[in-house]
mmCIF file of C-alpha atoms in Angstrom:
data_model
loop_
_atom_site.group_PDB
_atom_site.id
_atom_site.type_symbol
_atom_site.label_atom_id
_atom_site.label_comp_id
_atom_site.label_asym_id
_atom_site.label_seq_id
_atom_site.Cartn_x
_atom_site.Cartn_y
_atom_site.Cartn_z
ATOM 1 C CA UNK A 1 0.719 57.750 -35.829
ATOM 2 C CA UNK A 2 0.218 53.948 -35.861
ATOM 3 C CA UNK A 3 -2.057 51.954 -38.233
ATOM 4 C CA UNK A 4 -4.536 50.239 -36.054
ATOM 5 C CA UNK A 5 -4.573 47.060 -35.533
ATOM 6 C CA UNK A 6 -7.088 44.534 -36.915
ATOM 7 C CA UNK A 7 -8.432 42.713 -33.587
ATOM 8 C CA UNK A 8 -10.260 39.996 -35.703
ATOM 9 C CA UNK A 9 -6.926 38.875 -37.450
ATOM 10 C CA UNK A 10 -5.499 38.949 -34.043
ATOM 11 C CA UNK A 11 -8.443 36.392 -32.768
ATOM 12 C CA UNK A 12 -8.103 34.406 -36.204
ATOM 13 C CA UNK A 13 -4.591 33.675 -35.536
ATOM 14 C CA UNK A 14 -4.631 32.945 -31.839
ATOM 15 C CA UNK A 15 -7.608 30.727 -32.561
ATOM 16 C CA UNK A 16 -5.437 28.648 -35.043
ATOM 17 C CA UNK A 17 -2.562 28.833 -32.997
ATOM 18 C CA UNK A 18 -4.546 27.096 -30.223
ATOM 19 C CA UNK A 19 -6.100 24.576 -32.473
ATOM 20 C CA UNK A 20 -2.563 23.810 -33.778
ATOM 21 C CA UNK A 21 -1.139 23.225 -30.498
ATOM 22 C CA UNK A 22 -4.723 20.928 -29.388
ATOM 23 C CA UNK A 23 -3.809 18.622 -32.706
ATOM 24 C CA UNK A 24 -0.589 18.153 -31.746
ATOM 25 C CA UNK A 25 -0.773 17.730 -28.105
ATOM 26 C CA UNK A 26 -0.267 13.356 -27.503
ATOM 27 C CA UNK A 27 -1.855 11.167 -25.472
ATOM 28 C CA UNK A 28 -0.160 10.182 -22.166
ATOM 29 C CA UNK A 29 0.627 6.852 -21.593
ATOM 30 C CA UNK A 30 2.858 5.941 -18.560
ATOM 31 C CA UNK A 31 5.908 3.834 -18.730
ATOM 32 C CA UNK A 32 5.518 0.670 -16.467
ATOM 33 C CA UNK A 33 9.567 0.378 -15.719
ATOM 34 C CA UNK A 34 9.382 3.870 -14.765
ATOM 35 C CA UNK A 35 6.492 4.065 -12.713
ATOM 36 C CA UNK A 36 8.430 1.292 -10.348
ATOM 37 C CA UNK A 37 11.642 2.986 -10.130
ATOM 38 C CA UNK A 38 9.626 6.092 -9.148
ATOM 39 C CA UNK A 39 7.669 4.320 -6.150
ATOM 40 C CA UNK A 40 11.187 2.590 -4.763
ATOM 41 C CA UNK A 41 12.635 6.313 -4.793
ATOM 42 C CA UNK A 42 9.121 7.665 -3.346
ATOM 43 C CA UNK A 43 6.679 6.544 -1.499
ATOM 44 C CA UNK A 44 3.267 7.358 -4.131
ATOM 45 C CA UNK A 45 5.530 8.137 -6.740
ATOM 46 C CA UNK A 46 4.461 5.682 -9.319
ATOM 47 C CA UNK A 47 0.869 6.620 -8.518
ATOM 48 C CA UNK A 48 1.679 10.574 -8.774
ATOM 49 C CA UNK A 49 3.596 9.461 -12.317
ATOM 50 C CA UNK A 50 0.458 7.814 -13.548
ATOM 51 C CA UNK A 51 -1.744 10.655 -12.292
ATOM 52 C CA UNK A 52 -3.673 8.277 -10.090
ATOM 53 C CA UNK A 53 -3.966 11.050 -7.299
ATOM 54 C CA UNK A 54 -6.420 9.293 -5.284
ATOM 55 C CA UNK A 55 -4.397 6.551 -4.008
ATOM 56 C CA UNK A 56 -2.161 8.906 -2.601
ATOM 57 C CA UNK A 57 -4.225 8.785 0.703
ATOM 58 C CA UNK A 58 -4.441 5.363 0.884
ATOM 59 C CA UNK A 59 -0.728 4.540 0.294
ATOM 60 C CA UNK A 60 0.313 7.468 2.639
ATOM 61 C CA UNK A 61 -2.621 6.482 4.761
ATOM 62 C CA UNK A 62 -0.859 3.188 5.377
ATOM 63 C CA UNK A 63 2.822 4.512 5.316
ATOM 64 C CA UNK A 64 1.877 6.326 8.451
ATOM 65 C CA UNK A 65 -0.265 3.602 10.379
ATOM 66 C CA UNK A 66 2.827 1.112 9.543
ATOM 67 C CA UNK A 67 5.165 3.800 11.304
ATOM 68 C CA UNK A 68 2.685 4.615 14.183
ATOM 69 C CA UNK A 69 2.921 0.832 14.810
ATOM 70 C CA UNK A 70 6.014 0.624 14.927
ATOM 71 C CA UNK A 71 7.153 3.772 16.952
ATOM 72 C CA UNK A 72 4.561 3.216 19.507
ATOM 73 C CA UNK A 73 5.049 -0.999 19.468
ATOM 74 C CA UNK A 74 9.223 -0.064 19.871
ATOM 75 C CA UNK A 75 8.547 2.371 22.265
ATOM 76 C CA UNK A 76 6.572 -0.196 24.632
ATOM 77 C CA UNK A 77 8.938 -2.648 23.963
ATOM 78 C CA UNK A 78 11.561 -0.517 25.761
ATOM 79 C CA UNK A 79 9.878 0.397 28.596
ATOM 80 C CA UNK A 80 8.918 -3.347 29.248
ATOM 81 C CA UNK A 81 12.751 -4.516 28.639
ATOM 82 C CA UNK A 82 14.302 -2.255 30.260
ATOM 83 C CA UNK A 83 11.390 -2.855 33.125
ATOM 84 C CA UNK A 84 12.262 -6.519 33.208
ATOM 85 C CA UNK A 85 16.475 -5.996 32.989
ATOM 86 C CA UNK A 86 15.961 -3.651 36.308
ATOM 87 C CA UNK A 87 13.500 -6.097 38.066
ATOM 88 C CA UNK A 88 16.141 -8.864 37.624
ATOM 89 C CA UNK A 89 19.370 -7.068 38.567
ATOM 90 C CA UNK A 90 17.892 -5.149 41.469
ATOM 91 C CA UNK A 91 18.633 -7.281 44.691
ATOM 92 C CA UNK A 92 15.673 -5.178 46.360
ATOM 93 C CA UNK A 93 13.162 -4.462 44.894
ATOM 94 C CA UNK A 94 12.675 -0.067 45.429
ATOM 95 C CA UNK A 95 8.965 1.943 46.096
ATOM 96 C CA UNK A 96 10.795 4.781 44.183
ATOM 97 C CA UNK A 97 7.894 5.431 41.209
ATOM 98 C CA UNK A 98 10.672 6.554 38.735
ATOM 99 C CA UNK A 99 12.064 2.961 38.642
ATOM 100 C CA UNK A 100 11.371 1.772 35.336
ATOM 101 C CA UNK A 101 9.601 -1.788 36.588
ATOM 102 C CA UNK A 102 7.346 0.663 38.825
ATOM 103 C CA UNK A 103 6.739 2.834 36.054
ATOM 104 C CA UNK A 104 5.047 0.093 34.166
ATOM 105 C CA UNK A 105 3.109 -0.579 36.687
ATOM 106 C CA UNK A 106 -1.175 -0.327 36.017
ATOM 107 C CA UNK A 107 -2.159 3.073 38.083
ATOM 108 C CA UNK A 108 -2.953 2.290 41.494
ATOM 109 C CA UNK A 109 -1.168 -1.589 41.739
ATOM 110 C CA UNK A 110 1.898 -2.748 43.538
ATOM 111 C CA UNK A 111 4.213 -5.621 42.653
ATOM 112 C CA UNK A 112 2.385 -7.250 45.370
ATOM 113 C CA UNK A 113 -0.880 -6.863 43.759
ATOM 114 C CA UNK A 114 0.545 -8.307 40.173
ATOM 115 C CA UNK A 115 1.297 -11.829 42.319
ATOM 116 C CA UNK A 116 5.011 -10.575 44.158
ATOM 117 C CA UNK A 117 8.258 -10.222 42.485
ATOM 118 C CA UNK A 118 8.464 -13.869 40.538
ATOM 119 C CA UNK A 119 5.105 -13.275 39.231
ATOM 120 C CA UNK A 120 5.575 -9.434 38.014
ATOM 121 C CA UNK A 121 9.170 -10.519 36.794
ATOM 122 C CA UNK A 122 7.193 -13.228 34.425
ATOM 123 C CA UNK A 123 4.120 -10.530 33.296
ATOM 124 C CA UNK A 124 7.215 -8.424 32.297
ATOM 125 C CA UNK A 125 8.891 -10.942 30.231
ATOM 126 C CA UNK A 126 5.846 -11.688 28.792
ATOM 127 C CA UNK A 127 5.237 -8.081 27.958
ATOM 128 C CA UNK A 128 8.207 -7.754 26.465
ATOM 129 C CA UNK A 129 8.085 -10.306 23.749
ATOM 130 C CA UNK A 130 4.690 -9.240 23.103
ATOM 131 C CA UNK A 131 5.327 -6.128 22.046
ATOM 132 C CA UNK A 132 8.738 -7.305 20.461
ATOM 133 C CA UNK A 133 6.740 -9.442 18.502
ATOM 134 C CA UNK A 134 4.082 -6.908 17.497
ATOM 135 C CA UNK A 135 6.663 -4.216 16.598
ATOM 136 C CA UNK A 136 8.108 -7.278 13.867
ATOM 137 C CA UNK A 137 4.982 -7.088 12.375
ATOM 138 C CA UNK A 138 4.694 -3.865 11.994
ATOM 139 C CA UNK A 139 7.569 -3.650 10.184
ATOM 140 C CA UNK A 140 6.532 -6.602 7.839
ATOM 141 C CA UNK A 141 3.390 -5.057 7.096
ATOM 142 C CA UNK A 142 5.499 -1.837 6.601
ATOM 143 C CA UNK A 143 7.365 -3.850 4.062
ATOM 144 C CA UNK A 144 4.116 -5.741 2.030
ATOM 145 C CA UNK A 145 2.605 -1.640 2.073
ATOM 146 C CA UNK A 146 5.666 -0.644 -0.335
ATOM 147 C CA UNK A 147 5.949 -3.654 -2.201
ATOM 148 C CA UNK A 148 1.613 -3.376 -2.454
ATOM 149 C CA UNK A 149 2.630 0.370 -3.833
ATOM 150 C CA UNK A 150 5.402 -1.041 -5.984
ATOM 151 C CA UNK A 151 2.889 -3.527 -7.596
ATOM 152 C CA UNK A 152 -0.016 -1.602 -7.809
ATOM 153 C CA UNK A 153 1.715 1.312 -9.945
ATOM 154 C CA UNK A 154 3.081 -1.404 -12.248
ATOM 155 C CA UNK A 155 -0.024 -2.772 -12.737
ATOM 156 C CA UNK A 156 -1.867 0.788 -13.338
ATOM 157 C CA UNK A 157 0.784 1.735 -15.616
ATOM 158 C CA UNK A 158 0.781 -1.623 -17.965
ATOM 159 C CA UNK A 159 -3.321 -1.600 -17.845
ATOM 160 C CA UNK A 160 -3.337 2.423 -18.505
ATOM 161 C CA UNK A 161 -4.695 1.931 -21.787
ATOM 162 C CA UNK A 162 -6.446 -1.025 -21.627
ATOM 163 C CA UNK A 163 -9.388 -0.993 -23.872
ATOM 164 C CA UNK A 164 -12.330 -1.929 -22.137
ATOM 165 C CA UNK A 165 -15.493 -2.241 -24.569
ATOM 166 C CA UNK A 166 -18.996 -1.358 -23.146
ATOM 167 C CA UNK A 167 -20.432 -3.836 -26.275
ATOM 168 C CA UNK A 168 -19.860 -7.184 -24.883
ATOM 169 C CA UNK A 169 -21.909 -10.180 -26.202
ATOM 170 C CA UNK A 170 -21.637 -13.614 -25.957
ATOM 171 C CA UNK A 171 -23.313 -15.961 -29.157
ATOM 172 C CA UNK A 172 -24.106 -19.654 -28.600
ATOM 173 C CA UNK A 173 -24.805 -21.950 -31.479
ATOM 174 C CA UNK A 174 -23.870 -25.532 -31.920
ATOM 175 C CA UNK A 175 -21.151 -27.146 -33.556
ATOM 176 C CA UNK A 176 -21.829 -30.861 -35.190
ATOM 177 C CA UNK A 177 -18.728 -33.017 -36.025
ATOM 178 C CA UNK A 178 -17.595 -36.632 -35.471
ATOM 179 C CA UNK A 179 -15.279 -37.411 -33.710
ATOM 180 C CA UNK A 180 -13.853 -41.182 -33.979
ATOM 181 C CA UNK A 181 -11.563 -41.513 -31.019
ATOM 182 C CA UNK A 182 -13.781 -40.294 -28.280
ATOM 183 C CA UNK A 183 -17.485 -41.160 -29.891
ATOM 184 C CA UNK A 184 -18.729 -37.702 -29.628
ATOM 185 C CA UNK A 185 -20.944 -35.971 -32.494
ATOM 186 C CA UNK A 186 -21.482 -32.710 -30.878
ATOM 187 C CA UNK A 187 -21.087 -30.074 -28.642
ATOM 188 C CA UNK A 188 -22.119 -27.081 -27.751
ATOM 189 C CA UNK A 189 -19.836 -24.150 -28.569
ATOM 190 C CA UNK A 190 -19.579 -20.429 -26.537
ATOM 191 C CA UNK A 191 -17.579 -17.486 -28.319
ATOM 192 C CA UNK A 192 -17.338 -13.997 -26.308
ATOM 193 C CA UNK A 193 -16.672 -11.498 -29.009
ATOM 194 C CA UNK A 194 -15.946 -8.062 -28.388
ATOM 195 C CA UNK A 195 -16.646 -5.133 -30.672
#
């Protein structure tokens, strides 16, 4: 037979236990250095290492705008150049709607509508550094995005436990001296202290 067992030395001991492992349990405080070498490996990662969880939608927010830019921006681009190279090397110009400078074309319109061949060969050149020129900025913004992310977990890692008092106050009083050089006698004097 076994000796039964005394549950409330059980609960004394797991209670003490717990309280032992609360006392010793320290404060996190994120490393800055790290926090950047985590968000140049991953996108968010310095936010996810400084358990700011809610920017994760906006950095992955703009992550994915900056790439719909510049897939759909590169993909027009394309279509336009490769639009404009057929319009210039084709000696005739073809009806065929699979021809990439027909393809282009607004639903409905002919190259005669857009102003004949000159005119159409211009609104595609145009067209094309347009959207060359839009896709370049996409990937710049694409670029300021990660370096935002980059500075933004630095930042929240180095102000993580910045003390911010609720008991500002501000005391005014004058201050009466003489001062020779510049003739003044007084001034008025502003100290913010913080408590």
């Amino acid at each position: 037979l076994e000796a039964p067992i005394d549950t409330t030395q059980l609960l004394v001991a797991q209670d003490s236990a717990q309280q032992e492992l609360t006392i010793h349990k320290e404060r996190f405080i994120p490393n800055p250095n790290r926090s950047v070498w985590l968000a140049l490996v991953i996108p968010g990662g310095g936010q996810i290492y400084n358990r700011k969880y809610w920017k994760l939608p906006i950095v992955y927010g703009a992550f994915m705008g900056c790439a719909y830019a510049i897939t759909w921006n590169s993909g027009m681009y394309n279509d336009y150049k490769a639009a404009y190279q057929d319009i210039t090397t084709d000696v005739e110009l073809s009806t065929d709607p699979n021809r990439s400078y027909n393809a282009v074309l607004p639903k409905g319109y002919t190259i005669n509508m857009m102003g004949g061949r000159n005119m159409y060969t211009n609104t595609l050149s145009n067209k094309t550094n347009l959207y060359r020129r839009y896709r370049d900025y996409s990937i710049l913004a694409t670029v300021i995005v990660y370096a935002l992310s980059l500075i933004d977990a630095y930042v929240d890692a180095q102000l993580f436990d910045f003390d911010i008092s609720t008991d500002l106050s501000m005391h005014v009083q004058p201050q009466i001296y003489h001062d020779i050089r510049n003739q003044r006698s007084a001034e008025v004097k502003l100290a913010i202290t913080i408590k």
